Coordinates of C-alpha atoms in Angstrom, one line a residue:
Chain A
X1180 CA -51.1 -79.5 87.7
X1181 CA -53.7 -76.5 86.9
X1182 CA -54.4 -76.7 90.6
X1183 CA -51.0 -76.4 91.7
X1184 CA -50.5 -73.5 89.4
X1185 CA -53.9 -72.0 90.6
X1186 CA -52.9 -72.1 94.2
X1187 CA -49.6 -70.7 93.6
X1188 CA -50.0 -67.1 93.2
X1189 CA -46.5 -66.5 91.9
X1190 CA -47.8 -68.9 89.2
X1191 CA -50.7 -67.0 88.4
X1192 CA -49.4 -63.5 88.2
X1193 CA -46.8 -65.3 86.2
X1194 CA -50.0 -66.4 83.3
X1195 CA -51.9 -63.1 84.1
X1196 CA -48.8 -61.3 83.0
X1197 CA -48.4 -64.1 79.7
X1198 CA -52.1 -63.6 78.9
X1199 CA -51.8 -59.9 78.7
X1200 CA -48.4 -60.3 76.3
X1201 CA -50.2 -62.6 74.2
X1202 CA -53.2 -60.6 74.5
X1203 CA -50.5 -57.7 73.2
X1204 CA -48.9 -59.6 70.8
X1205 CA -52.2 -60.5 69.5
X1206 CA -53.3 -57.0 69.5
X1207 CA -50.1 -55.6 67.2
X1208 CA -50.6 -58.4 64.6
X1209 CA -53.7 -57.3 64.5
X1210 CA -52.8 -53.7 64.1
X1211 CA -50.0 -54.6 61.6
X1212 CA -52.6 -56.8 59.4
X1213 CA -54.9 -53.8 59.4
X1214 CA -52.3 -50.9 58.6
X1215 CA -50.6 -52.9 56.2
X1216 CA -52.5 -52.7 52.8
X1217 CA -53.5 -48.7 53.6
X1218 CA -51.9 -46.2 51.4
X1219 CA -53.5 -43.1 52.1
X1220 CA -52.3 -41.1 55.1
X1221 CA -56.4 -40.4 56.2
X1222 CA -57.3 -43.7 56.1
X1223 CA -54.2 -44.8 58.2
X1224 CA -54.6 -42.4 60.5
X1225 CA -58.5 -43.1 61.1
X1226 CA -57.7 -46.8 61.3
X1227 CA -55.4 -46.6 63.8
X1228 CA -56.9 -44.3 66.1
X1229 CA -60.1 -46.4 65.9
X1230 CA -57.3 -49.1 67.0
X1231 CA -55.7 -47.8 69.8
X1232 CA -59.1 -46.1 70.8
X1233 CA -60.1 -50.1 70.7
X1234 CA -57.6 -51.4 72.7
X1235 CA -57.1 -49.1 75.3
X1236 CA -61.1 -48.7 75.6
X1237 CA -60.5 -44.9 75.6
X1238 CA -63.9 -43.0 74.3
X1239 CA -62.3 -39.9 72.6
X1240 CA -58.9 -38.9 71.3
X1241 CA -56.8 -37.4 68.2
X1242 CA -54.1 -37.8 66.0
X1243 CA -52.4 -35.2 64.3
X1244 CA -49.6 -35.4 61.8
X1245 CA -48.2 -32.5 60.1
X1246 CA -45.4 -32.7 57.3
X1247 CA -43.4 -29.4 57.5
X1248 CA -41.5 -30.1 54.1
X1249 CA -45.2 -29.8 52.1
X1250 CA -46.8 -28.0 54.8
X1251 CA -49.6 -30.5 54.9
X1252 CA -51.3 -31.2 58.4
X1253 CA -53.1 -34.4 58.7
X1254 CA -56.1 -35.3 61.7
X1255 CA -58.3 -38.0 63.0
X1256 CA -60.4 -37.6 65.9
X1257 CA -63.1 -39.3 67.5
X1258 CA -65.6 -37.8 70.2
X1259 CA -64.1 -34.6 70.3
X1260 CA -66.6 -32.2 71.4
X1261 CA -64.9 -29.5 68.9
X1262 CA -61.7 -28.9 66.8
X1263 CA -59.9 -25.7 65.5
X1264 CA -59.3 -25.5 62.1
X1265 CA -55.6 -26.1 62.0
X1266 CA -53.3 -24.0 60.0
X1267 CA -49.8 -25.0 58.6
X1268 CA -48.1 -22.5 61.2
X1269 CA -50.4 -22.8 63.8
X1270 CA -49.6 -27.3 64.0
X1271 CA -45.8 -26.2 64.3
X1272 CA -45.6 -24.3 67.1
X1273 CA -48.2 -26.6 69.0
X1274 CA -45.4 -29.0 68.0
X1275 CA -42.7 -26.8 69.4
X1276 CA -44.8 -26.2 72.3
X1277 CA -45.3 -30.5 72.5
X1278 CA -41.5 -30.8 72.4
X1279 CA -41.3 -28.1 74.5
X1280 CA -43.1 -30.4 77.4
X1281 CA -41.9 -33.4 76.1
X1282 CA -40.4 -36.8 78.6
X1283 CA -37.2 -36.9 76.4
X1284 CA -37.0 -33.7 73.9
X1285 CA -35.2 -34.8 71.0
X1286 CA -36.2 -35.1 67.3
X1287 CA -34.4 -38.2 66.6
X1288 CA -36.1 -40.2 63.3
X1289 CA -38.9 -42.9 64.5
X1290 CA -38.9 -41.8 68.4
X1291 CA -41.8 -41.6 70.2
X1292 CA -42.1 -39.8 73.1
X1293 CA -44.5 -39.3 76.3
X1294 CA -45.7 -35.9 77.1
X1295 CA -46.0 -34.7 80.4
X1296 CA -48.6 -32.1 80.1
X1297 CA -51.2 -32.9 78.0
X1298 CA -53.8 -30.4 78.8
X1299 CA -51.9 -28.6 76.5
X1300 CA -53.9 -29.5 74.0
X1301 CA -57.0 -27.9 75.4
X1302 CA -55.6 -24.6 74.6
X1303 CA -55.2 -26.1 71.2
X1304 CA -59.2 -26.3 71.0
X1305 CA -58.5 -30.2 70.6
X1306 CA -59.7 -31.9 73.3
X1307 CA -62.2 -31.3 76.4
X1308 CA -60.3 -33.7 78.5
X1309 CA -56.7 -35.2 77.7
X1310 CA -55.7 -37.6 79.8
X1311 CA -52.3 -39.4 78.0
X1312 CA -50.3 -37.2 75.0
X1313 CA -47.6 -38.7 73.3
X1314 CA -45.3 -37.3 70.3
X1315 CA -43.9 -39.3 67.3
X1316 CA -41.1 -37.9 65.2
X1317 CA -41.0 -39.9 62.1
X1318 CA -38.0 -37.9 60.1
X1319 CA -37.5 -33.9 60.7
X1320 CA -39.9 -33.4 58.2
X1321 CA -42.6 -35.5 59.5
X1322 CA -43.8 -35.7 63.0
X1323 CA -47.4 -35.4 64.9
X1324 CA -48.9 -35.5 67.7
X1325 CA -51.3 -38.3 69.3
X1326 CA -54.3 -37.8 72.2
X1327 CA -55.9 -39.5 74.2
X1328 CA -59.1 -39.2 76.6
X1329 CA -60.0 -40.6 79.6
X1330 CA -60.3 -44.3 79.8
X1331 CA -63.9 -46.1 80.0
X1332 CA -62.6 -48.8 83.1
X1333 CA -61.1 -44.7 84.5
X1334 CA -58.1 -46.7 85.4
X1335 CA -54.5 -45.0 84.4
X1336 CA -53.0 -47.0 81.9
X1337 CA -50.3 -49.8 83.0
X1338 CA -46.8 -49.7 82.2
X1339 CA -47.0 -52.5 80.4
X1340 CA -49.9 -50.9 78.8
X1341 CA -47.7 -47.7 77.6
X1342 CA -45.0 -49.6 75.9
X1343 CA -47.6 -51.7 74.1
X1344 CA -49.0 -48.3 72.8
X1345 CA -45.4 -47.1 72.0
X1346 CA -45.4 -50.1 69.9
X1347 CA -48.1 -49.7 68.4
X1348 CA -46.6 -45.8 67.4
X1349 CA -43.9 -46.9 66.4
X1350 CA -45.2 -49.6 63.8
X1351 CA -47.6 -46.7 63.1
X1352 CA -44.8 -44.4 62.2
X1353 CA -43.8 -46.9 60.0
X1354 CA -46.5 -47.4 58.1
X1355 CA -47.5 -43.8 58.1
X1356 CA -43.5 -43.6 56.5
X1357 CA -44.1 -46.0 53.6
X1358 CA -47.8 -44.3 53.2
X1359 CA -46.1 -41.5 52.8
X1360 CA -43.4 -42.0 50.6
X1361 CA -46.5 -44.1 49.1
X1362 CA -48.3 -40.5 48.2
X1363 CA -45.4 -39.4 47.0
X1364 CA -44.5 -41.5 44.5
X1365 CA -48.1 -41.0 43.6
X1366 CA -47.5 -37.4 43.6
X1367 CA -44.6 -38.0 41.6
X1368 CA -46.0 -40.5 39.1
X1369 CA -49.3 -37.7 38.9
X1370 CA -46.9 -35.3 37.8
X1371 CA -44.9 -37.6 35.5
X1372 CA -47.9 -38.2 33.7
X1373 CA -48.8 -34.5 33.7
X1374 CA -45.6 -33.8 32.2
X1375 CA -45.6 -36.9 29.8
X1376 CA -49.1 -35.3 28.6
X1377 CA -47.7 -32.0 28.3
X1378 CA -44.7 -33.2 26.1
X1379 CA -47.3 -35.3 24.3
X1380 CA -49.3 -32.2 23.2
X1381 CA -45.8 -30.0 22.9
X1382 CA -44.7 -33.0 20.4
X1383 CA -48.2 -32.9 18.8
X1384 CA -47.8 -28.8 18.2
X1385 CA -44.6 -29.6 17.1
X1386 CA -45.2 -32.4 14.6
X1387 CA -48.5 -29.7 13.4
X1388 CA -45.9 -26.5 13.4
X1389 CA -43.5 -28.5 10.9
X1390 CA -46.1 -29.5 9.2
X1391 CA -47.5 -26.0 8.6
X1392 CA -43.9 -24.5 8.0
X1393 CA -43.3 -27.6 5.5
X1394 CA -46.8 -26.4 3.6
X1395 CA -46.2 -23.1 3.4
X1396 CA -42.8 -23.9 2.2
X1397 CA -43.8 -25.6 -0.2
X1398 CA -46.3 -22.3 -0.9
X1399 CA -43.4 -19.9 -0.8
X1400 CA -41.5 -21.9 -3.4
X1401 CA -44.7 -22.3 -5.7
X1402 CA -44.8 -18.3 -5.5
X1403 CA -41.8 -17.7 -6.2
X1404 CA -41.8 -19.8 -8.7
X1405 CA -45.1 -18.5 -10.5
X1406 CA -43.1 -14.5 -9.9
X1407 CA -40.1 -15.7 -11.9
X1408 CA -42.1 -17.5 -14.9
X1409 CA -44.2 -14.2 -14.6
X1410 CA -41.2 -11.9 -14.7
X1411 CA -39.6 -14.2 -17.3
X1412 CA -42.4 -14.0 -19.2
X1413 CA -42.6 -10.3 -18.7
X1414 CA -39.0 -9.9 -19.7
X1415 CA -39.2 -11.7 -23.4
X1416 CA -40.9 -10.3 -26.7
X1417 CA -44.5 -11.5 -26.9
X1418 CA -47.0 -11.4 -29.7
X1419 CA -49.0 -9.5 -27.1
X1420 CA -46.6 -6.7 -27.3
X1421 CA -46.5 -6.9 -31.5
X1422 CA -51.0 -6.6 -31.4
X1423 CA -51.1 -4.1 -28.7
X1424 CA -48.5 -1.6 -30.4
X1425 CA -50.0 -2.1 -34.2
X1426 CA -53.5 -1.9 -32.6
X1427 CA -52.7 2.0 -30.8
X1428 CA -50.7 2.7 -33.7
X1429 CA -54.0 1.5 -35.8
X1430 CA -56.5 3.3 -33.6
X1431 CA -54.5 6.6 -32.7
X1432 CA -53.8 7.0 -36.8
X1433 CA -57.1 6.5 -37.5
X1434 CA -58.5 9.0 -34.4
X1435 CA -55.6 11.4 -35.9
X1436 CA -56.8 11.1 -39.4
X1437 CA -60.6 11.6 -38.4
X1438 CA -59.3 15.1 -36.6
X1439 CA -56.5 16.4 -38.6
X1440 CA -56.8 19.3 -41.6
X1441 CA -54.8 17.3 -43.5
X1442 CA -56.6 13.8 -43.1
X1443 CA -56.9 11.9 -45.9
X1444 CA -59.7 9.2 -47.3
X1445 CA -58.9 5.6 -45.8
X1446 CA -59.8 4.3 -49.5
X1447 CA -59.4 6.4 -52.4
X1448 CA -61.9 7.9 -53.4
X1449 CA -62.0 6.7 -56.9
X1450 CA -62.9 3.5 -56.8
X1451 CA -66.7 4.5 -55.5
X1452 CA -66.7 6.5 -59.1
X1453 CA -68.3 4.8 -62.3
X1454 CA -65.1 3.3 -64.1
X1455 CA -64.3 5.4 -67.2
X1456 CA -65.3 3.7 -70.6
X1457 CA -61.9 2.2 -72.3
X1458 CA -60.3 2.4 -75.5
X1459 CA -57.8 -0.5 -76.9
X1460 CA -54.2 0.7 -78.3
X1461 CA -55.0 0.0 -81.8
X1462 CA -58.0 2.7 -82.1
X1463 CA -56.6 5.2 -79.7
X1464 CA -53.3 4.8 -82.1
X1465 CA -55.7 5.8 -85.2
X1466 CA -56.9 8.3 -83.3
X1467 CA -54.1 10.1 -82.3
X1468 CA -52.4 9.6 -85.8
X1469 CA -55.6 11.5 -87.5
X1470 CA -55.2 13.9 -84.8
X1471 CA -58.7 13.9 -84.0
X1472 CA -57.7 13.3 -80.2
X1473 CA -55.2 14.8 -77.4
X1474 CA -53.2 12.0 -75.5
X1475 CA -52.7 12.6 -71.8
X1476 CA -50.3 10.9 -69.7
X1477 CA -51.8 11.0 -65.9
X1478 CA -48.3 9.7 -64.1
X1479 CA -45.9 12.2 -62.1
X1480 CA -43.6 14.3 -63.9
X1481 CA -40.9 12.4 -63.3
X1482 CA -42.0 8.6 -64.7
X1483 CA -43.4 10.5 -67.8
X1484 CA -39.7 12.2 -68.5
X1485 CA -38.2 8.7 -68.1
X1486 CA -40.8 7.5 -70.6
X1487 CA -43.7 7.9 -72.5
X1488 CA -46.1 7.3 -75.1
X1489 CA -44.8 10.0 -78.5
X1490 CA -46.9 13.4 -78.2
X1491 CA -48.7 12.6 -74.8
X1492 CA -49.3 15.5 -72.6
X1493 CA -48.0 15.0 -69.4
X1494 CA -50.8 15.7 -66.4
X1495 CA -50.8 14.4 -62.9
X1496 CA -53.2 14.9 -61.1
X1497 CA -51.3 16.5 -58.4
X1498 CA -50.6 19.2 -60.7
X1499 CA -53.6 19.3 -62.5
X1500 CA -55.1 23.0 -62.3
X1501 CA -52.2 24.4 -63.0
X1502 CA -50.9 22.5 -66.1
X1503 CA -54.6 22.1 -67.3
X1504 CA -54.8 26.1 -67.4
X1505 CA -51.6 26.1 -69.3
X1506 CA -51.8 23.6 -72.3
X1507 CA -55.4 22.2 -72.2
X1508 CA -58.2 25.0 -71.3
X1509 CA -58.4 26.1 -75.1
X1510 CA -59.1 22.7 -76.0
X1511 CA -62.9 21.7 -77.4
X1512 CA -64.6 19.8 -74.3
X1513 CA -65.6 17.8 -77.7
X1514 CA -62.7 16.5 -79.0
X1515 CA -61.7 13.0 -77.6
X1516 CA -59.7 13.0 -74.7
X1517 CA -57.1 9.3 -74.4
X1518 CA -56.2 9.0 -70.8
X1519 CA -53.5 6.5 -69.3
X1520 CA -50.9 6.2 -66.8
X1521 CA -51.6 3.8 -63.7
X1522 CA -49.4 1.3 -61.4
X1523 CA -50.2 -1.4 -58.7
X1524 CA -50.6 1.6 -56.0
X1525 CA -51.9 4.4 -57.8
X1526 CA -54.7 4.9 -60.9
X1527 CA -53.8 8.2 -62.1
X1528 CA -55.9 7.9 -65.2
X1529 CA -59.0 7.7 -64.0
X1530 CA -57.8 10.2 -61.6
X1531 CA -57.5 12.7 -63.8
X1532 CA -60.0 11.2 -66.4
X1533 CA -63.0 12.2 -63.9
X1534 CA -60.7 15.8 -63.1
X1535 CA -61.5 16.3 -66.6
X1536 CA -65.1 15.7 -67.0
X1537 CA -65.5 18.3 -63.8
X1538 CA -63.9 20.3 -66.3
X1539 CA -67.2 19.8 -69.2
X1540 CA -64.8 17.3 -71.2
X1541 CA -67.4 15.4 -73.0
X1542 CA -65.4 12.2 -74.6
X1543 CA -62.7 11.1 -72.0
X1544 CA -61.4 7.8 -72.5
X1545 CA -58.6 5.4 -70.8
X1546 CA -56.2 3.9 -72.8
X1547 CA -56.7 -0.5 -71.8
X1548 CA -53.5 -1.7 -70.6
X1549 CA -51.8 1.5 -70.8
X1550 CA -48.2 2.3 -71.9
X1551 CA -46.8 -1.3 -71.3
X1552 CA -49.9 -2.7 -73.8
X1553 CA -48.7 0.4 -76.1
X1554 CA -45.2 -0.3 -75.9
X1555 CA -45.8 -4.2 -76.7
X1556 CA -47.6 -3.2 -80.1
X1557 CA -44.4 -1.7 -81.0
X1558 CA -46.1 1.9 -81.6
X1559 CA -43.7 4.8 -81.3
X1560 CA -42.3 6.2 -77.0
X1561 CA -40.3 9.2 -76.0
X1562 CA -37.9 10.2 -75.5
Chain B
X1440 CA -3.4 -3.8 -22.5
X1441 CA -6.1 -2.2 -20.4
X1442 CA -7.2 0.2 -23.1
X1443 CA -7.0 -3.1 -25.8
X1444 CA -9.6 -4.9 -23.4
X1445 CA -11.4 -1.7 -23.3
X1446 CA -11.3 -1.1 -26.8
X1447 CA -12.6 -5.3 -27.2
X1448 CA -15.8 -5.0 -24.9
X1449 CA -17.1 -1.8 -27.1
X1450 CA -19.3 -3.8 -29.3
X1451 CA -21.3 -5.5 -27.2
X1452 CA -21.8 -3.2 -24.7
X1453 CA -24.9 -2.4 -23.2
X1454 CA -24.2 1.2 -23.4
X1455 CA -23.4 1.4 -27.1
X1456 CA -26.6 -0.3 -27.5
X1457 CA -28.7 2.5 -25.1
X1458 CA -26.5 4.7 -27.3
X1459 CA -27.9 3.3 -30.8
X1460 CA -31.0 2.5 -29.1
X1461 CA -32.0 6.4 -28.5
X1462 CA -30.6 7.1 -31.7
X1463 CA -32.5 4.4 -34.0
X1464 CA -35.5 5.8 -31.7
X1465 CA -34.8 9.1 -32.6
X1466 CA -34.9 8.2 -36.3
X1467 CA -37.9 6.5 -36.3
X1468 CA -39.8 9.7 -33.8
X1469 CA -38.3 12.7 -36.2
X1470 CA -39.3 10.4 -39.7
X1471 CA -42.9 10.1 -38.4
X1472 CA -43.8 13.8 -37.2
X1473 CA -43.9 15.0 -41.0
X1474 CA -45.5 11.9 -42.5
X1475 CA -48.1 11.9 -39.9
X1476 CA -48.8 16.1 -40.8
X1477 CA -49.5 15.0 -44.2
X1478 CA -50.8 11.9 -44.8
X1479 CA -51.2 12.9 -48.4
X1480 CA -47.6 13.5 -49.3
X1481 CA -47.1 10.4 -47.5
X1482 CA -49.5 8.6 -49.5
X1483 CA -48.3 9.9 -52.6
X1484 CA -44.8 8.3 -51.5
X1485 CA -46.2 4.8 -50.5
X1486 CA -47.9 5.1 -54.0
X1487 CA -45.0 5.9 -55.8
X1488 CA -42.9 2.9 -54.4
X1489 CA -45.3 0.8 -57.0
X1490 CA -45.5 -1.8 -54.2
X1491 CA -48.6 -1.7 -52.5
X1492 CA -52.0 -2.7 -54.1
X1493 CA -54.0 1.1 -54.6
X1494 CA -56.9 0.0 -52.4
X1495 CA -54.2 -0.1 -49.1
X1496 CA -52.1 2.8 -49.8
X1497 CA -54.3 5.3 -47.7
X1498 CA -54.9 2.9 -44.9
X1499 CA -51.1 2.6 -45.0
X1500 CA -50.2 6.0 -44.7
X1501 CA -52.8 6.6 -41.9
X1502 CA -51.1 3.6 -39.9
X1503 CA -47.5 3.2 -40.7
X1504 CA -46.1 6.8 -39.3
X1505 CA -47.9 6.3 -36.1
X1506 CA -46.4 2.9 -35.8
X1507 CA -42.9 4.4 -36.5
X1508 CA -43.9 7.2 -33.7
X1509 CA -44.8 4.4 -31.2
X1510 CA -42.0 2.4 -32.1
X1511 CA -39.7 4.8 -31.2
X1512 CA -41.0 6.4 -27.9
X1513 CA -41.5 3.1 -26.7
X1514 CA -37.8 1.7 -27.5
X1515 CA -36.1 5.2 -26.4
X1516 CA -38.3 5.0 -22.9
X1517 CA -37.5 0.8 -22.7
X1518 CA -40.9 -0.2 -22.1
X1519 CA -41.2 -3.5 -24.3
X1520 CA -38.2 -2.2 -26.4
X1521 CA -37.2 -5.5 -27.7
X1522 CA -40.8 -5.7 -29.2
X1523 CA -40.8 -2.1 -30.6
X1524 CA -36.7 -2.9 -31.7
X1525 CA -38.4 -5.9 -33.9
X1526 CA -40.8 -4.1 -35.2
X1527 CA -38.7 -1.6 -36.4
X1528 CA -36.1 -3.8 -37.2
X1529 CA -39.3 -5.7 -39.6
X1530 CA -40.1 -2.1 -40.7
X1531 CA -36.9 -1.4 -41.9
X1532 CA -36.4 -5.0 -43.8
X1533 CA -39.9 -3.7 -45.7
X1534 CA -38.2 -0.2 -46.3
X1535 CA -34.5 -2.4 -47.6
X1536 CA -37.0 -4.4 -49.8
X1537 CA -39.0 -2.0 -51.1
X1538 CA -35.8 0.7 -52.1
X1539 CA -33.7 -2.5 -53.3
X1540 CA -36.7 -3.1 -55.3
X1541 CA -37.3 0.3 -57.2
X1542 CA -33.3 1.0 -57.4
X1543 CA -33.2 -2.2 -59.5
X1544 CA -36.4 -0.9 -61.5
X1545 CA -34.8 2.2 -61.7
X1546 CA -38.1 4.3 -61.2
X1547 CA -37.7 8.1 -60.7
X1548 CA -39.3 8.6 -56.9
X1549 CA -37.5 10.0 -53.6
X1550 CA -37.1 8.3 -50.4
X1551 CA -40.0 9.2 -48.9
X1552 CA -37.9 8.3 -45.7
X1553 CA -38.8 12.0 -43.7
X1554 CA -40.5 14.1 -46.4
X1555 CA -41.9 14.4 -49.5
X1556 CA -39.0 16.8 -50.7
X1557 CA -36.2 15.2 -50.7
X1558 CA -33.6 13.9 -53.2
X1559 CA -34.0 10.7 -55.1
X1560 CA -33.7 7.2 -54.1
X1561 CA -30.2 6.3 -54.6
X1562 CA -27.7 3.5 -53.1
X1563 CA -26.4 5.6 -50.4
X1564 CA -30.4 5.2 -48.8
X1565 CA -30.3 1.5 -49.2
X1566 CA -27.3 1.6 -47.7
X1567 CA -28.3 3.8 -44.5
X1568 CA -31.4 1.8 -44.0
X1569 CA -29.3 -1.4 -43.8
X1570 CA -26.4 0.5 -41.3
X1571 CA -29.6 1.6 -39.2
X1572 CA -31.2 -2.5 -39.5
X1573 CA -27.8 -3.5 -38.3
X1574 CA -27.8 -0.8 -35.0
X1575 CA -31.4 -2.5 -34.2
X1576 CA -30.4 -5.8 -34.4
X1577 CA -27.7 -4.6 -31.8
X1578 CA -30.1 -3.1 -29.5
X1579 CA -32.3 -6.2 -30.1
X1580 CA -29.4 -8.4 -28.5
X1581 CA -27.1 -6.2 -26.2
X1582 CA -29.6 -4.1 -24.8
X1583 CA -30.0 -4.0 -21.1
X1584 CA -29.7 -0.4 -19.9
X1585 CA -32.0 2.3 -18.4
X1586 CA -35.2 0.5 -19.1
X1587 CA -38.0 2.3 -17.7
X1588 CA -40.3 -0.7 -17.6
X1589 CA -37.1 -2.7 -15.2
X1590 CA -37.5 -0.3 -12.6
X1591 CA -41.0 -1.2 -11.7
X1592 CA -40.1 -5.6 -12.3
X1593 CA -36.6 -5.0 -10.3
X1594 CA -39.2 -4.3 -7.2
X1595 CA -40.9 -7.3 -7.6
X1596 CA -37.8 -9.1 -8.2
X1597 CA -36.6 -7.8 -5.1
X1598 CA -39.2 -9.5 -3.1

């Protein structure tokens, strides 16, 4: 049976061909098992180019994907002798220029395409020597390019051989789809979180800022609050008030006093004299009986016409000089002088008791108990 | 019916009470410029009253006018006025006393209210001092007007 099949050469192109489809099939399961737990575009992109590079036995090649929506251009190369930097701008016209020379020219989502001049890529400073291009369009958005070089057996590749490698771009493209959507989400969930973080630490001012506002609230109140006890306060009579007043009235009469022409003692001045020796009613009544004495009444003019003791002289001391001149400076300074007249407030007798021994008086004495101790005896009053 | 309402808010106004209030301050100003000249004569008066021990009479003249001087600028400018209307609302319960006092003694003296010459204490003086207690006892309560001391608090009320 394997001999018949070995001799019949229909046969064995027949299992050559099978071989190289299970050799294929193989060869995408293996790609799809490698591509399918990579996330990140770079790593995708280097993992299947080392793929492809694999399979095909091709030494050197490239491939470029560029994402026009974020601008974002994306490339894995191996044995290229040198690479241009490439810009945003720069990677879309080379793509305009790709689709420009592509087999088909259309931008239809997942299509791959062949392109018919790939030395155009030299100009691109991407490759010394391109032998097979091909372009991908995953969505309008996403599209690249892939490149490869010359082939180690330097045999062109099959047709077979083409479709397995549109295959494998297109499985690519769909991997390189969910790897992108992938980043996204991650880009996505990044920015979530950034914005989470930010609304955490707006919430955290917030939740500080109320606190503050409640504090000094509670500060303004406690202010106010102290102003209108204060002004309260301020507004009703206080002892304060009573002390301070009597205190300046106090010290500016006493300043005024100390100054003025017509200032006057604090304490009278008669109580720093000797006291004046006394006589009782009963004696000073002999006396003035035998006439051997003069009876002086010391009040103002106006208590002694009200009342007073019979045959007193009246002589206040406010009018002293003059009255004395009149009815007493022919008198004896011997003959006993009886002196009374005093109240609560004012000791006129010994007011005018001590006027009278200025004058050389020589026996000058104050009646004890004065006109009310008289009066009570019964002795005689006037008027 | 207007002029009735009028005519009903008179007595307690505040401006009957500034009214009284410069004139009761007026009193007590003019009554202490004399007694503050001359102590003496003042003295003499305080003595003559037969009310205060002799030891205090002097010290009472010295203070008492000034007090009455104070008294009065302080309630006609409204700086603590209710303070200076007790005090001489107090003052002039010591004056109603002490006249009520020597009337019923019947002692010969004058007033002593202004100056030493005047005419003798009689009923008609109690009866002033008592019609001047009674305007201070108004300004005590009704009094709100033209105080100088307000316009400095109304600021801080203000804030």
């Amino acid at each position: 049976m394997t001999d018949q099949l070995n001799n019949n050469p229909q046969a064995l192109k027949t299992r050559d061909e099978l071989d190289k489809r299970i050799f294929h099939l193989q060869a995408i399961y293996d790609l799809t098992a490698e591509l399918s737990p990579l996330t990140d575009t770079q790593k995708l992109l280097d993992t299947f180019l080392l793929m492809i590079l694999g399979t095909f036995s091709v030494g050197q090649g490239f491939v470029l994907v560029y994402d026009r929506r974020e601008k974002i251009v994306a490339l894995s190369d191996r044995g290229l002798e040198h690479k241009a930097t490439l810009s945003p701008e720069f990677t879309e016209k080379l793509l305009y220029q790709c689709l420009d020379v592509s087999a088909e020219k259309t931008l239809a989502p997942m299509s791959v395409t062949n392109l018919t001049a790939p030395d155009l890529f030299k100009t691109a400073g991407l490759s010394p020597a391109t032998e097979y291009g091909l372009m991908f369009v995953v969505d309008s958005q996403l599209m690249g390019i892939i490149g490869l070089g010359p082939r180690i057996s330097d045999t062109d590749f099959s047709k077979v051989e083409k479709t397995l490698l549109v295959n494998y771009v297109s499985n690519f493209m769909v991997f390189l789809k969910n790897a992108r959507s992938f980043e996204m989400i991650q880009a996505l969930n990044k920015d979530l979180e950034q914005q989470n973080e930010q609304l955490r630490k707006t919430i955290a001012e917030l939740t500080e800022a109320r606190h503050k506002i409640t504090t000094l609230e509670k500060a303004k109140a406690q202010i106010k609050m102290i102003v209108q006890a204060e002004l309260e306060r301020a507004g009703r009579v206080r002892i304060l008030d009573f002390v301070l007043i009597l205190a300046v009235a106090m010290l500016v009469g006493l300043v005024f006093n100390f100054f003025s022409p017509n200032g006057i003692p604090l304490v009278s001045e008669s109580i720093f004299r000797p006291s004046p020796a006394l006589i009782d009613v009963a004696e000073a009544k002999k006396i003035i009986d035998t006439g051997t004495g003069v009876l002086v009444d010391a009040r103002p003019n106006e208590f002694y016409r009200q009342e007073h003791i019979k045959g007193a002289i009246n002589l206040p001391p406010a009018l002293f000089d003059f009255i004395y001149m009149m009815k007493l400076s022919k008198l004896d300074p011997k003959k006993k002088i009886i002196v009374y007249g005093r109240n609560i407030s004012k000791r006129y007798d010994e007011e005018v008791a001590y006027r009278l021994t200025q004058r050389d008086h020589e026996d000058i004495k104050v009646l004890a108990g004065g006109l009310s101790a008289w009066s009570k005896e019964g002795y005689p009053l006037e008027p | 019916m207007k002029f009735w309402e009028f005519a009903k808010k008179i007595p307690t106004s505040k401006y009957l009470a500034l009214i009284l209030r410069i004139y009761i301050g007026w009193i007590f100003i003019y009554a202490s410029m004399y007694k503050i000249n001359y102590a003496g004569e003042f003295a003499e008066s305080i003595a003559s009253y037969q009310l205060v021990p002799f030891w205090a009479v002097n010290i009472m003249a010295v203070f008492l006018p000034w007090t009455e001087l104070i008294c009065g600028l302080l309630l006609i400018a409204g700086i603590r006025s209710k303070a200076a209307a007790l005090l001489i609302a107090s003052m002039l319960v010591v004056f109603i006393i002490a006249i009520g006092i020597n009337l019923i003694r019947g002692t010969p003296i004058g007033c002593g209210c202004f100056s030493s010459v005047e005419e003798p204490l009689n009923w008609v003086t109690l009866f002033r001092d008592i019609i001047w207690l009674a305007m201070t006892i108004h300004v005590y309560i009704y009094d709100t007007a033209f105080h100088l001391e307000k316009k400095f608090f109304m600021k801080i009320r203000d804030l």
